[in-house]
Amino acid sequence: MSIHVLSADVFNKIAAGEVVDRPYSVVKELVENALDAGATEIGVETEGGGKRLIRVTDNGCGIPKDELRLAYLPHATSKLSRAEDLERIRTLGFRGEAIASIAAVSRMKLTSKTKDGEAYSLRSEGGALGELTRDGGADGTCALVEDLFFNTPARRKFLKSDAQEDADIANMLSRFLLSRPEVSFTYTANGKVKYRSFGDGLRSALAVVYGADVLNKTYEFDAEKNGIRLHGFLGAPEFSKPNRSYQSLFVNGRYVVNQTVSAAVSNAYGAYLMKRQYPFFVLFLEVPPEVVDVNVHPNKADVRFAENQVIYGCVYSVVSAILDGNARALEYLVPAEGKKGEAAPAAAAAPAAPAPAQMSYEQAKKQLSFDVPPLGGRTPVPRPFREERNELEVHAPAAPAPREDVFEENRRFLLERENKARQDKIDADLLVYKGEIFRTYLCYELGDTVYLIDQHAAHERLIYDRLRAKCEARTVCSQPMLVPYLLNVNAQEFAFLEKNLQLLRELGFEAEPFGGNSLKISAVPADLRDIRLEEFFGEVLASMETLRGIRLPDLLKDKLATAACKAAVKGGEALTDGEVRSLIRAMQGDMTLKCPHGRPVAVRIARAEIEKLFKRIV
Ligand code: ADP
Ligand code: MG
């Protein structure tokens, strides 16, 4: 066959494979277009898992009548004209490929009305355009996609079941709900409403996606560092998840998956999580557009940063400050009162202006060469950002040098943390009690330092340690139950429990097979008298599937934390002097303790910090 240029028809079908391979990618592209058009209300409807029909309706700016035809052309876009624009992309779309690609593999109809124009429609069948016709309808655009992949049977074969396609669409849409909380979304599948958000802020959107309870299990924060703004929600350590599907990262408003940021967050959580548990997070990273390259792949799921180290350092230090609860965390955390408000709190509103005294991104970048001694005397070669663009591999980090330095930086942080822990171990006898504040924090002075101790967290931690020690030493006392509990399970679950019977006994459960696939539980660990057996075994069995290797004792640890929390004195409860003394003695001067949920027990404030507040020193 002689070499020839492919016809537009064939080329478009090939290109379509890159942009749209599943119904959810069609929905994604159409929703992005609606958002770029400034829509505040977006409706998504699907039938048959999106294979039969997808309809995305928006109230955005619309497409003028004489441009409807252009919208279908490949590389036709209103969002980008000069190559330099690529450096500062603010819209979600910019390639001008989506509509052409979708139209090439479906029966499509675009109906649109601008504010001053009339509504018009234009149909396409497998990319062949029909006639422009007058239509009715409100301001905005409606994109209808029917019979996806009707002309590419091979691709159609790779689609999943309707239910799975629906689930993937819902999952993808949930990211838009979170990244654009000011827009109200409705998603209907086969006539049933699956999601409805109200466009009234991030907290509200979070509640729609994860349930209202999520707000009680996360820290909301907003930090500005080195010209980078990082805000969002971090799950409390006990709200960790068995997989990474509860992690969302948005860079400049765009959902992405990024190694550098994931590693920074995971490392910051490191000590707080059990094995095979992953933190919950919804993070928004705002960086100057010129230091991030979004043009990595047509699916745009990955981004590259010009300097990975700056990003890593910033994310790591903000997240660990919050988890460690050090003085910095107070600056970052969004006050809990915000939770009550209807309106979005500061974090969901427009970006805060950077504090004037802060280091800029450029300064932070320069500082790096002083901060981080290069490994083996090798100086990382700064590479101009532009050079990256033509590289073929999609997931490669920006440059080989920063990759190693990412770990270097991490090691440095860990070392610092360790040093700090050593320095924080104090001689409890030297502490001078200064009274309590808010009936919750015990206040101590030691030399040039003030310690505030959260009485609830401290007590909780002490109970927890005691319970765990017993658990680990296998000296748990069993408490017989008046009425034994009968656990009915299926054969596979029964086999699993039977295999672990000895372990359950050591942990304080009296359990024995009771005919068929049932188990009789006649005693529970004494410290966990209130344990809800149904729930506990439900969790054990749930983890049997997903985390074959999970250790029962780890799961029990979690239960212990809850039990300790219930048993501990609460904030707001007045303690006697004797109680205060025995609490602090039991802590043995360890000011780095965390409560079992990962909150700090003690906060340390240096005299200098207080004097700075009074401008005695600067
Ligand atoms: P891109 O989004 O990369 O520009 P598309 O193929 O998705 O490419 O869309 C082509 C053009 O059609 C857009 O640049 C925009 O001008 C117009 N368009 C598409 N969808 C909409 C919409 N929902 N509202 C307004 N204009 C739209
Ligand atoms: Mg687009």
XYZ file of C-alpha atoms and ligand atoms in Angstrom:
646
model
C 0.000 0.000 0.000
C 1.370 3.413 -0.868
C 1.785 6.030 1.780
C -1.163 8.363 1.928
C -2.670 10.795 4.329
C -5.565 9.271 6.217
C -8.991 10.578 5.414
C -10.489 12.771 8.106
C -13.085 10.100 8.770
C -10.549 7.384 9.570
C -8.277 9.736 11.447
C -11.087 10.940 13.668
C -12.092 7.440 14.577
C -8.525 6.710 15.645
C -8.199 9.947 17.561
C -11.517 9.284 19.233
C -10.028 6.257 20.891
C -7.637 8.447 22.786
C -10.146 10.922 24.106
C -13.205 8.763 24.482
C -12.942 5.104 25.259
C -15.817 4.682 27.694
C -19.125 6.401 28.389
C -17.656 8.139 31.414
C -14.995 9.807 29.272
C -17.742 11.173 27.002
C -19.567 12.541 30.025
C -16.326 14.006 31.333
C -15.591 15.878 28.118
C -19.141 17.214 27.822
C -19.235 18.354 31.443
C -15.875 20.064 31.012
C -17.266 21.927 28.052
C -20.276 22.994 30.101
C -18.002 24.229 32.885
C -15.775 26.089 30.443
C -18.938 27.740 29.130
C -19.534 29.162 32.591
C -22.561 27.017 33.435
C -23.925 27.149 36.980
C -26.357 24.291 36.463
C -25.440 21.076 34.731
C -27.665 18.082 34.178
C -26.305 14.694 33.162
C -28.636 11.928 32.090
C -27.727 8.451 30.942
C -29.579 5.401 29.753
C -28.159 1.921 29.508
C -24.899 2.801 31.233
C -24.395 5.681 28.807
C -24.117 3.309 25.866
C -27.684 3.958 24.730
C -27.832 7.627 25.584
C -25.944 10.444 27.251
C -27.386 13.914 27.570
C -25.536 16.838 29.134
C -27.487 20.048 29.521
C -26.019 23.324 30.725
C -26.999 26.951 31.189
C -23.674 28.299 29.952
C -22.845 30.863 27.286
C -24.028 28.716 24.379
C -22.554 28.335 20.909
C -23.474 30.949 18.302
C -25.485 29.579 15.357
C -22.684 30.086 12.837
C -20.147 28.295 15.052
C -22.121 25.116 15.692
C -20.570 23.506 12.649
C -17.063 24.526 13.784
C -17.583 22.913 17.163
C -17.664 19.531 15.399
C -14.376 20.093 13.586
C -11.211 18.527 14.974
C -8.800 21.014 16.528
C -11.478 23.680 16.557
C -11.529 25.450 19.875
C -12.422 28.844 21.211
C -10.095 28.461 24.166
C -6.612 28.623 22.773
C -5.057 30.183 19.757
C -1.371 30.797 20.271
C 1.188 28.223 21.386
C 2.123 30.524 24.277
C -1.397 30.122 25.631
C -0.471 26.545 26.457
C 1.643 27.915 29.282
C -1.311 29.351 31.096
C -4.266 27.127 30.562
C -7.185 28.059 32.724
C -9.967 26.214 30.940
C -10.547 22.478 31.223
C -10.594 21.915 27.484
C -8.088 23.320 25.045
C -7.425 20.693 22.411
C -10.591 21.093 20.419
C -10.768 17.320 20.043
C -13.632 16.193 22.204
C -16.681 16.947 20.133
C -15.092 15.797 16.895
C -14.040 12.566 18.577
C -17.383 11.863 20.199
C -19.283 12.719 17.029
C -17.099 10.323 15.030
C -18.253 7.330 17.067
C -21.890 8.106 17.872
C -25.097 9.734 16.768
C -24.778 13.182 18.208
C -26.900 16.297 18.370
C -25.810 19.655 19.706
C -28.528 22.148 20.539
C -27.451 25.549 21.680
C -28.748 29.034 22.331
C -26.714 32.097 23.210
C -28.257 34.877 25.216
C -29.011 37.087 22.208
C -29.498 34.367 19.622
C -32.067 31.736 18.732
C -31.707 28.039 19.546
C -30.265 25.881 16.759
C -29.410 22.212 16.473
C -26.954 20.305 14.401
C -26.868 16.523 14.105
C -24.015 14.254 13.202
C -24.008 10.564 12.437
C -20.602 8.962 12.770
C -19.092 12.374 12.067
C -21.206 13.163 8.980
C -22.914 16.476 9.699
C -26.561 17.150 8.960
C -28.367 20.438 8.405
C -28.479 23.318 10.855
C -32.074 23.555 12.083
C -34.047 26.001 14.220
C -34.889 24.535 17.575
C -36.387 25.548 20.904
C -34.878 25.672 24.334
C -33.424 27.818 27.063
C -30.068 29.607 27.043
C -27.197 27.169 27.072
C -26.219 23.957 25.381
C -27.558 20.434 25.278
C -25.293 17.705 23.947
C -27.038 14.453 23.133
C -24.965 11.362 22.386
C -26.768 8.199 21.298
C -25.559 4.719 20.424
C -21.973 5.252 21.410
C -19.515 3.229 19.309
C -22.300 2.057 16.995
C -19.790 2.179 14.124
C -16.782 0.779 15.982
C -17.981 -2.635 17.163
C -14.527 -3.592 18.387
C -14.557 -0.784 20.916
C -18.111 -1.505 21.911
C -17.048 -4.976 22.958
C -14.751 -3.588 25.620
C -17.451 -1.742 27.460
C -18.454 -2.988 30.872
C -21.879 -3.826 32.242
C -24.414 -0.996 32.452
C -24.103 -0.948 36.226
C -20.308 -0.701 36.073
C -20.404 2.060 33.467
C -22.927 3.931 35.635
C -20.688 3.526 38.664
C -17.708 4.896 36.764
C -19.755 7.847 35.542
C -20.904 8.570 39.100
C -17.368 8.329 40.399
C -16.032 10.664 37.759
C -18.883 13.140 38.337
C -18.230 13.148 42.071
C -14.903 14.809 41.314
C -16.647 17.616 39.495
C -19.034 18.039 42.403
C -15.998 18.536 44.624
C -13.877 20.644 42.326
C -16.746 22.936 41.312
C -18.846 23.220 44.454
C -20.377 26.462 43.208
C -22.090 24.613 40.354
C -25.188 22.535 40.912
C -25.093 19.110 39.301
C -27.826 16.585 38.762
C -27.023 13.110 37.562
C -29.850 10.840 36.506
C -29.347 7.261 35.353
C -32.298 5.466 33.742
C -34.636 8.077 35.176
C -33.369 7.787 38.745
C -31.524 10.658 40.391
C -28.132 9.445 41.590
C -26.489 12.692 42.656
C -27.831 16.138 43.209
C -25.601 18.914 44.462
C -26.766 22.400 45.185
C -23.916 24.639 44.225
C -23.691 25.971 47.752
C -20.146 25.237 48.689
C -17.569 22.567 49.283
C -18.910 21.264 52.588
C -22.269 20.672 51.044
C -20.714 18.942 48.027
C -18.585 16.771 50.279
C -21.695 15.713 52.157
C -23.445 14.799 48.899
C -20.536 12.651 47.755
C -19.498 11.013 51.027
C -22.471 11.462 53.350
C -22.967 14.205 55.925
C -20.975 12.366 58.564
C -17.749 12.945 56.668
C -17.575 16.477 58.042
C -17.125 15.091 61.544
C -14.320 12.815 60.474
C -12.115 15.222 58.614
C -9.995 18.261 59.309
C -10.701 21.183 57.053
C -7.665 23.302 56.405
C -6.400 26.096 54.252
C -2.699 26.823 54.003
C -0.597 29.167 51.955
C 3.069 28.402 51.667
C 5.765 29.500 49.271
C 3.253 30.936 46.840
C 1.373 27.645 46.823
C -2.069 27.306 48.311
C -3.158 23.955 49.650
C -6.593 23.485 51.098
C -9.305 20.907 51.526
C -10.121 18.065 53.866
C -7.883 15.492 55.500
C -9.410 12.403 57.046
C -8.708 11.847 60.698
C -6.430 8.813 60.924
C -9.215 6.584 62.239
C -11.212 7.459 59.130
C -8.670 5.697 56.950
C -9.781 3.531 54.066
C -8.813 0.122 52.715
C -7.885 1.520 49.303
C -6.966 4.719 47.506
C -10.363 5.391 46.039
C -11.091 7.976 48.710
C -8.312 10.255 47.598
C -8.960 13.198 45.325
C -6.415 15.734 44.253
C -7.245 18.830 42.256
C -4.457 20.921 40.833
C -5.643 24.345 39.773
C -9.171 23.012 39.766
C -8.434 19.975 37.633
C -8.700 16.420 38.963
C -5.366 14.683 38.652
C -3.442 11.725 39.896
C 0.064 12.724 40.852
C 2.881 10.700 42.357
C 4.660 13.543 44.085
C 1.614 14.736 45.956
C 0.440 11.203 46.831
C 3.851 10.327 48.213
C 3.980 13.497 50.295
C 0.569 12.859 51.816
C 1.208 9.159 52.456
C 4.518 9.881 54.121
C 2.980 12.521 56.330
C 0.327 10.060 57.457
C 2.918 7.290 57.704
C 3.074 6.798 61.436
C -0.616 7.309 61.982
C -2.053 4.560 59.874
C -2.229 0.834 60.129
C -0.741 -1.195 57.355
C -2.832 -1.321 54.215
C -4.883 1.628 55.295
C -4.961 4.736 53.165
C -5.828 8.255 54.186
C -9.003 9.954 53.077
C -8.322 13.262 51.436
C -9.815 15.879 49.182
C -6.979 18.254 48.363
C -6.897 21.374 46.293
C -3.502 22.560 45.215
C -3.253 25.997 43.690
C 0.049 26.726 41.970
C 1.147 29.359 39.473
C -0.037 28.000 36.098
C 3.425 28.247 34.583
C 4.944 25.711 36.982
C 2.522 22.954 36.121
C 2.192 21.154 32.822
C -1.302 19.818 32.232
C -0.639 18.959 28.625
C 0.755 15.525 29.383
C -1.907 13.294 27.957
C -5.207 13.687 26.136
C -7.001 12.294 29.157
C -5.297 14.923 31.228
C -5.264 12.767 34.335
C -1.629 13.423 35.125
C 0.257 16.673 35.542
C 3.904 17.512 35.831
C 5.442 20.041 38.120
C 8.472 22.048 37.177
C 9.990 21.417 40.617
C 8.714 18.330 42.358
C 10.640 19.139 45.498
C 8.891 22.406 46.144
C 5.534 20.705 45.823
C 6.575 17.707 47.893
C 7.975 19.846 50.680
C 4.945 22.065 50.820
C 2.388 19.253 50.868
C 4.370 17.157 53.317
C 4.924 19.924 55.795
C 1.349 21.206 55.734
C -0.207 17.755 56.098
C 2.155 16.659 58.829
C 1.734 19.929 60.713
C -1.991 19.280 60.801
C -1.661 15.648 61.826
C 0.993 16.409 64.408
C -1.098 19.273 65.671
C 1.873 21.590 66.087
C 1.535 25.336 66.440
C 1.478 25.752 62.648
C -1.650 23.614 62.433
C -3.659 26.279 64.209
C -2.939 28.635 61.353
C -4.050 26.101 58.807
C -7.146 24.604 60.318
C -10.454 26.124 59.397
C -12.329 26.689 62.671
C -15.035 24.189 63.478
C -17.673 26.916 63.764
C -17.533 27.124 60.003
C -19.188 23.719 59.972
C -22.455 25.129 61.072
C -22.646 27.827 58.442
C -24.777 27.251 55.383
C -22.489 29.167 53.140
C -19.124 27.827 52.125
C -16.406 28.756 54.571
C -13.360 30.726 53.581
C -11.741 27.640 52.125
C -14.297 27.227 49.383
C -14.360 30.890 48.490
C -11.941 32.770 46.308
C -8.267 32.110 47.028
C -6.965 34.130 49.932
C -4.356 36.707 49.072
C -0.902 35.416 49.979
C 0.448 36.799 53.225
C 2.864 39.573 52.332
C 5.802 38.335 54.406
C 5.775 34.927 52.746
C 8.351 33.442 50.527
C 7.333 33.363 46.911
C 7.404 30.249 44.784
C 10.536 31.511 43.056
C 12.276 32.131 46.365
C 11.273 28.712 47.630
C 12.755 27.178 44.534
C 16.060 28.968 45.065
C 16.084 28.135 48.723
C 15.927 24.481 47.816
C 19.531 24.398 46.757
C 20.513 25.488 50.267
C 17.982 23.436 52.153
C 18.530 20.082 50.601
C 22.109 18.916 50.315
C 22.287 16.958 47.076
C 23.012 13.262 47.416
C 26.630 12.283 46.919
C 27.612 15.838 46.100
C 25.652 15.769 42.883
C 24.047 19.072 42.151
C 20.585 18.734 40.691
C 20.599 20.403 37.327
C 17.716 22.804 37.057
C 15.935 22.065 33.835
C 13.865 24.563 31.990
C 10.230 23.602 32.067
C 9.752 23.846 28.308
C 12.068 20.958 27.604
C 9.706 18.468 29.123
C 6.987 18.898 26.621
C 8.113 16.576 23.886
C 9.037 13.613 25.992
C 7.227 10.477 25.087
C 6.647 8.718 28.364
C 3.578 9.959 30.003
C 4.128 9.221 33.647
C 7.767 10.109 33.990
C 8.547 12.601 36.759
C 9.721 16.006 35.606
C 13.394 15.155 35.773
C 15.446 12.312 37.206
C 17.153 14.470 39.806
C 14.117 15.520 41.833
C 12.932 11.941 42.101
C 15.840 10.976 44.340
C 15.629 14.231 46.169
C 12.034 13.534 47.038
C 13.279 10.782 49.310
C 16.146 12.892 50.520
C 13.678 15.517 51.600
C 11.538 12.914 53.267
C 14.485 11.520 55.196
C 15.275 14.995 56.403
C 11.749 15.502 57.657
C 11.742 12.164 59.436
C 15.056 12.966 61.080
C 13.758 16.343 62.169
C 10.669 14.742 63.563
C 12.718 12.235 65.516
C 14.967 14.960 66.928
C 11.955 16.921 67.910
C 10.482 13.910 69.677
C 13.657 13.481 71.677
C 13.666 17.113 72.589
C 10.018 16.911 73.594
C 10.558 14.202 76.168
C 10.699 16.101 79.427
C 11.083 15.475 83.102
C 7.503 15.508 84.339
C 8.563 16.379 87.889
C 9.801 19.752 86.727
C 6.446 20.764 85.254
C 4.714 23.515 87.172
C 0.924 23.289 86.975
C -0.638 26.652 86.168
C -4.270 25.632 86.110
C -6.703 24.633 83.444
C -8.346 26.600 80.682
C -11.742 26.022 79.108
C -12.053 23.079 81.470
C -10.256 21.091 78.826
C -6.597 22.060 78.634
C -4.190 21.637 81.483
C -1.601 24.342 81.479
C 2.025 23.720 82.542
C 5.173 25.761 82.577
C 8.669 24.408 82.259
C 11.560 26.794 81.848
C 10.884 28.796 78.722
C 8.079 26.590 77.501
C 4.387 26.345 78.119
C 2.605 23.029 77.590
C -1.094 22.727 76.997
C -2.385 19.233 77.539
C -5.724 18.107 76.226
C -7.104 16.145 79.163
C -9.415 14.032 77.064
C -6.758 13.130 74.511
C -4.252 12.359 77.250
C -6.590 10.148 79.171
C -7.776 8.406 76.066
C -4.227 7.630 75.075
C -3.388 6.205 78.460
C -6.396 3.920 78.530
C -5.639 2.844 75.011
C -2.037 1.973 75.833
C -3.171 -0.077 78.789
C -5.732 -1.983 76.744
C -3.303 -2.598 73.956
C -0.576 -3.820 76.250
C -3.020 -6.344 77.656
C -4.073 -7.320 74.204
C -0.506 -7.810 73.052
C 0.522 -9.709 76.161
C -2.520 -11.917 75.595
C -3.630 -11.208 79.124
C -7.032 -10.004 78.097
C -9.781 -10.868 80.553
C -12.876 -12.336 79.061
C -16.235 -11.276 80.251
C -18.937 -13.902 79.797
C -22.145 -12.690 78.230
C -25.514 -13.357 79.792
C -27.040 -14.227 76.472
C -24.572 -15.681 73.981
C -24.490 -14.116 70.572
C -25.117 -16.295 67.562
C -23.257 -15.333 64.437
C -24.636 -16.754 61.189
C -22.328 -16.509 58.215
C -21.788 -18.137 54.865
C -19.498 -21.080 54.284
C -16.536 -19.045 53.139
C -16.794 -16.663 56.063
C -17.177 -19.538 58.455
C -14.013 -21.131 57.147
C -12.170 -17.889 57.680
C -13.403 -17.466 61.241
C -12.722 -21.044 62.094
C -9.158 -20.648 60.955
C -8.800 -17.678 63.286
C -10.612 -19.168 66.239
C -7.503 -19.525 68.370
C -6.556 -15.906 67.772
C -10.040 -14.742 68.676
C -9.764 -16.633 71.932
C -6.435 -15.076 72.733
C -7.962 -11.690 72.147
C -10.626 -12.427 74.721
C -13.496 -13.757 72.643
C -15.037 -17.055 73.670
C -16.191 -18.450 70.359
C -17.133 -21.933 69.211
C -18.761 -23.519 66.171
C -22.456 -23.978 66.737
C -23.616 -26.210 63.935
C -23.964 -25.314 60.270
C -22.197 -22.081 59.465
C -22.790 -20.440 62.801
C -20.575 -19.461 65.644
C -21.566 -18.979 69.258
C -19.881 -16.059 71.002
C -20.231 -16.419 74.738
C -17.614 -14.020 76.086
C -15.968 -10.788 74.922
C -12.829 -8.941 76.041
C -13.674 -7.310 79.356
C -12.411 -3.927 78.251
C -14.690 -4.042 75.258
C -17.865 -4.958 77.074
C -19.820 -2.532 74.930
C -18.507 -3.809 71.652
C -21.216 -4.236 69.048
C -20.568 -7.784 67.945
C -22.536 -7.596 64.769
C -20.591 -4.565 63.679
C -17.251 -5.957 64.791
C -17.643 -9.229 62.944
C -19.093 -7.389 59.998
C -15.838 -5.474 59.759
C -13.706 -8.546 60.274
C -15.501 -10.315 57.463
C -15.458 -7.300 55.188
C -11.708 -7.128 55.533
C -11.400 -10.826 54.872
C -12.257 -10.126 51.233
C -10.341 -6.960 50.574
C -7.357 -7.327 52.829
C -6.516 -10.939 53.070
C -3.512 -10.146 55.134
C -5.069 -7.846 57.689
C -4.306 -8.918 61.189
C -7.210 -9.320 63.510
C -5.304 -7.624 66.324
C -4.995 -4.522 64.152
C -8.714 -4.420 63.738
C -9.130 -4.876 67.425
C -6.782 -1.952 68.002
C -9.262 0.184 66.204
C -12.033 -1.051 68.482
C -9.841 -0.370 71.472
C -9.374 3.207 70.373
C -13.119 3.673 70.264
C -13.552 2.036 73.649
C -10.796 4.203 75.129
C -12.431 7.273 73.752
C -15.721 6.424 75.415
C -14.081 5.685 78.749
C -11.848 8.767 78.872
C -12.698 11.994 80.684
C -14.225 14.443 78.287
C -13.159 17.971 77.547
C -15.271 20.247 79.722
C -15.218 17.902 82.708
C -13.523 19.412 85.732
C -10.752 17.211 87.159
C -9.627 17.162 90.763
C -6.015 18.098 91.535
C -5.285 14.475 92.290
C -6.639 13.391 88.931
C -4.604 16.021 87.159
C -1.458 14.859 88.925
C -1.948 11.203 88.152
C -2.714 11.971 84.535
C 0.485 13.911 84.009
C 2.505 11.344 85.931
C 1.165 8.565 83.753
C 2.278 10.439 80.664
C 5.837 10.070 81.881
C 6.907 13.320 80.341
C 6.188 12.231 76.807
C 4.880 15.355 75.159
C 4.755 13.807 71.710
C 1.947 11.409 72.498
C -1.001 11.277 70.187
C -4.455 10.173 71.123
C -5.496 6.927 69.392
C -7.194 9.010 66.724
C -3.963 10.775 65.971
C -4.702 14.102 67.602
C -1.885 15.494 69.712
C -2.086 15.153 73.463
C 0.176 18.092 74.220
C 0.976 21.311 72.431
C 4.182 23.134 73.180
C 4.446 26.911 72.997
C 7.839 28.528 73.363
C 8.188 31.724 75.283
C 9.590 33.330 72.155
C 6.358 32.590 70.287
C 4.384 34.387 72.957
C 6.772 37.303 73.024
C 6.472 37.603 69.291
C 2.735 38.003 69.731
C 3.415 40.987 71.960
C 6.029 42.305 69.558
C 8.660 42.186 72.243
C 10.798 40.375 69.763
C 10.443 40.138 66.037
P -12.259 22.134 23.577
O -13.136 22.025 24.770
O -10.938 21.495 23.796
O -12.157 23.530 23.068
P -14.310 20.614 22.250
O -14.268 19.753 21.053
O -14.702 19.969 23.519
O -12.897 21.271 22.400
O -15.274 21.824 21.986
C -15.053 22.655 20.838
C -15.599 24.042 21.043
O -17.031 23.997 21.082
C -15.205 24.692 22.358
O -13.964 25.342 22.290
C -16.359 25.653 22.593
O -16.138 26.853 21.924
C -17.540 24.964 21.967
N -18.374 24.261 22.961
C -18.434 22.940 23.191
N -19.304 22.638 24.156
C -19.835 23.797 24.578
C -20.815 24.165 25.580
N -21.409 23.238 26.346
N -21.126 25.471 25.712
C -20.515 26.409 24.951
N -19.586 26.123 24.007
C -19.250 24.847 23.815
Mg -13.825 20.272 25.523
